[in-house]
Short mmCIF file of C-alpha atoms in Angstrom, two decimals:
data_model
loop_
_atom_site.label_atom_id
_atom_site.label_comp_id
_atom_site.label_asym_id
_atom_site.label_seq_id
_atom_site.Cartn_x
_atom_site.Cartn_y
_atom_site.Cartn_z
CA UNK A 1 -27.00 -36.72 -12.12
CA UNK A 2 -28.67 -33.84 -13.93
CA UNK A 3 -26.91 -31.17 -11.84
CA UNK A 4 -23.49 -32.81 -12.36
CA UNK A 5 -24.04 -32.84 -16.14
CA UNK A 6 -25.09 -29.19 -16.19
CA UNK A 7 -22.07 -28.31 -14.06
CA UNK A 8 -19.77 -30.09 -16.55
CA UNK A 9 -21.45 -28.34 -19.48
CA UNK A 10 -21.09 -24.97 -17.72
CA UNK A 11 -17.39 -25.62 -17.08
CA UNK A 12 -16.83 -26.54 -20.73
CA UNK A 13 -18.67 -23.40 -21.85
CA UNK A 14 -16.53 -21.26 -19.56
CA UNK A 15 -13.32 -22.86 -20.91
CA UNK A 16 -14.48 -22.23 -24.48
CA UNK A 17 -15.40 -18.64 -23.68
CA UNK A 18 -12.02 -18.12 -22.00
CA UNK A 19 -10.20 -19.52 -25.03
CA UNK A 20 -12.18 -17.22 -27.35
CA UNK A 21 -11.46 -14.22 -25.13
CA UNK A 22 -7.73 -15.01 -25.12
CA UNK A 23 -7.73 -15.44 -28.91
CA UNK A 24 -9.56 -12.12 -29.30
CA UNK A 25 -7.09 -10.38 -26.98
CA UNK A 26 -4.13 -11.87 -28.87
CA UNK A 27 -5.61 -10.75 -32.20
CA UNK A 28 -6.23 -7.26 -30.84
CA UNK A 29 -2.66 -7.02 -29.51
CA UNK A 30 -1.30 -8.16 -32.88
CA UNK A 31 -3.32 -5.40 -34.59
CA UNK A 32 -2.14 -2.84 -32.05
CA UNK A 33 1.48 -3.90 -32.60
CA UNK A 34 1.06 -3.57 -36.37
CA UNK A 35 -0.49 -0.13 -35.91
CA UNK A 36 2.34 0.93 -33.58
CA UNK A 37 4.93 -0.22 -36.13
CA UNK A 38 3.18 1.73 -38.89
CA UNK A 39 3.08 4.85 -36.69
CA UNK A 40 6.74 4.35 -35.85
CA UNK A 41 7.71 4.12 -39.52
CA UNK A 42 5.63 7.18 -40.37
CA UNK A 43 7.22 9.17 -37.55
CA UNK A 44 10.71 8.00 -38.39
CA UNK A 45 10.40 8.92 -42.07
CA UNK A 46 8.83 12.30 -41.26
CA UNK A 47 11.78 13.03 -39.00
CA UNK A 48 14.29 11.91 -41.63
CA UNK A 49 12.59 14.06 -44.28
CA UNK A 50 12.47 17.04 -41.96
CA UNK A 51 16.12 16.71 -40.99
CA UNK A 52 17.27 16.52 -44.60
CA UNK A 53 15.13 19.36 -45.93
CA UNK A 54 14.88 21.47 -42.79
CA UNK A 55 11.08 21.24 -43.08
CA UNK A 56 10.43 21.81 -39.41
CA UNK A 57 6.67 21.25 -39.68
CA UNK A 58 7.33 17.58 -40.26
CA UNK A 59 9.02 17.26 -36.87
CA UNK A 60 5.67 17.95 -35.21
CA UNK A 61 4.03 15.18 -37.26
CA UNK A 62 6.95 12.86 -36.50
CA UNK A 63 6.73 13.61 -32.79
CA UNK A 64 2.98 12.90 -32.70
CA UNK A 65 3.30 9.60 -34.58
CA UNK A 66 6.31 8.43 -32.56
CA UNK A 67 4.68 9.40 -29.25
CA UNK A 68 1.57 7.36 -30.03
CA UNK A 69 3.72 4.48 -31.22
CA UNK A 70 5.81 4.56 -28.06
CA UNK A 71 2.70 4.48 -25.85
CA UNK A 72 1.39 1.39 -27.63
CA UNK A 73 4.75 -0.41 -27.52
CA UNK A 74 5.01 0.34 -23.80
CA UNK A 75 1.50 -1.04 -23.15
CA UNK A 76 2.34 -4.15 -25.17
CA UNK A 77 5.59 -4.48 -23.16
CA UNK A 78 7.68 -4.54 -26.34
CA UNK A 79 10.84 -3.28 -24.68
CA UNK A 80 13.03 -3.27 -27.77
CA UNK A 81 10.59 -1.16 -29.80
CA UNK A 82 9.89 1.07 -26.79
CA UNK A 83 13.61 1.85 -26.55
CA UNK A 84 13.92 2.32 -30.32
CA UNK A 85 10.97 4.70 -30.42
CA UNK A 86 12.31 6.70 -27.46
CA UNK A 87 15.57 7.10 -29.38
CA UNK A 88 13.78 8.21 -32.55
CA UNK A 89 11.79 10.75 -30.54
CA UNK A 90 15.09 11.94 -29.08
CA UNK A 91 16.43 12.33 -32.60
CA UNK A 92 13.45 14.55 -33.50
CA UNK A 93 14.21 16.80 -30.55
CA UNK A 94 17.95 16.76 -31.28
CA UNK A 95 17.36 18.00 -34.82
CA UNK A 96 15.24 20.80 -33.39
CA UNK A 97 18.01 21.75 -30.92
CA UNK A 98 15.77 20.71 -28.02
CA UNK A 99 18.67 19.01 -26.30
CA UNK A 100 17.24 18.73 -22.80
CA UNK A 101 14.20 16.83 -24.06
CA UNK A 102 16.37 14.67 -26.34
CA UNK A 103 18.67 13.84 -23.42
CA UNK A 104 15.71 12.74 -21.28
CA UNK A 105 14.49 10.42 -24.04
CA UNK A 106 17.92 8.90 -24.69
CA UNK A 107 18.39 8.37 -20.97
CA UNK A 108 14.98 6.65 -20.79
CA UNK A 109 15.93 4.44 -23.74
CA UNK A 110 19.16 3.45 -21.97
CA UNK A 111 17.23 2.68 -18.80
CA UNK A 112 14.79 0.40 -20.70
CA UNK A 113 17.66 -1.40 -22.44
CA UNK A 114 19.63 -1.90 -19.22
CA UNK A 115 16.56 -3.02 -17.22
CA UNK A 116 15.11 -5.33 -19.85
CA UNK A 117 18.01 -6.43 -22.06
CA UNK A 118 20.99 -6.15 -19.73
CA UNK A 119 23.86 -3.71 -19.07
CA UNK A 120 26.07 -5.10 -21.84
CA UNK A 121 23.49 -5.30 -24.63
CA UNK A 122 24.61 -4.06 -28.04
CA UNK A 123 21.51 -1.82 -28.24
CA UNK A 124 23.12 0.47 -25.62
CA UNK A 125 25.66 1.75 -28.15
CA UNK A 126 23.16 3.91 -30.05
CA UNK A 127 21.74 5.93 -27.14
CA UNK A 128 25.24 6.26 -25.63
CA UNK A 129 26.48 7.70 -28.92
CA UNK A 130 23.49 10.04 -29.16
CA UNK A 131 24.01 11.26 -25.59
CA UNK A 132 27.63 12.01 -26.52
CA UNK A 133 26.40 14.04 -29.50
CA UNK A 134 24.12 16.08 -27.24
CA UNK A 135 26.99 16.70 -24.82
CA UNK A 136 29.13 17.93 -27.71
CA UNK A 137 26.33 20.25 -28.81
CA UNK A 138 26.18 21.56 -25.24
CA UNK A 139 29.96 22.03 -25.13
CA UNK A 140 30.66 19.38 -22.48
CA UNK A 141 33.28 17.58 -24.53
CA UNK A 142 35.00 15.77 -21.64
CA UNK A 143 31.77 14.04 -20.63
CA UNK A 144 30.96 13.34 -24.28
CA UNK A 145 34.21 11.42 -24.68
CA UNK A 146 33.15 9.03 -21.92
CA UNK A 147 29.90 8.22 -23.74
CA UNK A 148 31.67 7.88 -27.11
CA UNK A 149 34.01 5.38 -25.41
CA UNK A 150 31.07 3.43 -24.01
CA UNK A 151 29.45 3.25 -27.47
CA UNK A 152 32.76 2.32 -29.07
CA UNK A 153 33.52 -0.46 -26.57
CA UNK A 154 30.03 -1.95 -26.96
CA UNK A 155 30.42 -1.96 -30.75
CA UNK A 156 33.92 -3.45 -30.57
CA UNK A 157 32.64 -6.21 -28.30
CA UNK A 158 29.67 -6.90 -30.61
CA UNK A 159 31.86 -6.89 -33.72
CA UNK A 160 34.30 -9.23 -32.03
CA UNK A 161 31.46 -11.65 -31.37
CA UNK A 162 30.35 -11.40 -35.00
CA UNK A 163 33.88 -12.14 -36.20
CA UNK A 164 34.09 -15.16 -33.89
CA UNK A 165 30.72 -16.40 -35.14
CA UNK A 166 31.79 -16.01 -38.77
CA UNK A 167 35.04 -17.81 -38.04
CA UNK A 168 33.10 -20.71 -36.53
CA UNK A 169 30.34 -20.97 -39.12
CA UNK A 170 31.52 -19.62 -42.46
CA UNK A 171 35.13 -20.64 -42.78
CA UNK A 172 35.99 -24.16 -43.86
CA UNK A 173 37.66 -26.32 -41.27
CA UNK A 174 41.42 -25.87 -41.29
CA UNK A 175 43.46 -28.82 -42.34
CA UNK A 176 46.70 -29.54 -40.54
CA UNK A 177 49.46 -29.64 -43.14
#
């Protein structure tokens, strides 16, 4: 009887310890996500400031913050923020005329979106548009047109869905007269 009771107490202690460990891990991941979001915002605003004022030193700071942010989002398996951060890093490189690096980041963002969110997700429009911009900068206008068309068709499809949703939810029911 004594050994069965101590076994039951040990099992309960292990369950409690496991629950505390999971709660600690969840709290740590929430803190890491908040930190990654703060780094992302810092990097994004540094890049925006640098692009508007041509203060190229800020691109380095933006790249560092966005790179760290992207690593954390990837570890946390936050696919949407991983793709967004890859695109913002690509924008930093685009503004610096580092088109090859920007293209690699936009392509990676598209791959994440397609793999995790699907091949018709509205989030694909942004990297497709940015890839088209890089192709224009490189002088490959014919290929750029294809990517502009992809971005355009995704946006048209998304806007069409928004219009249908508004028609269903916001407009009063039509009365037959």
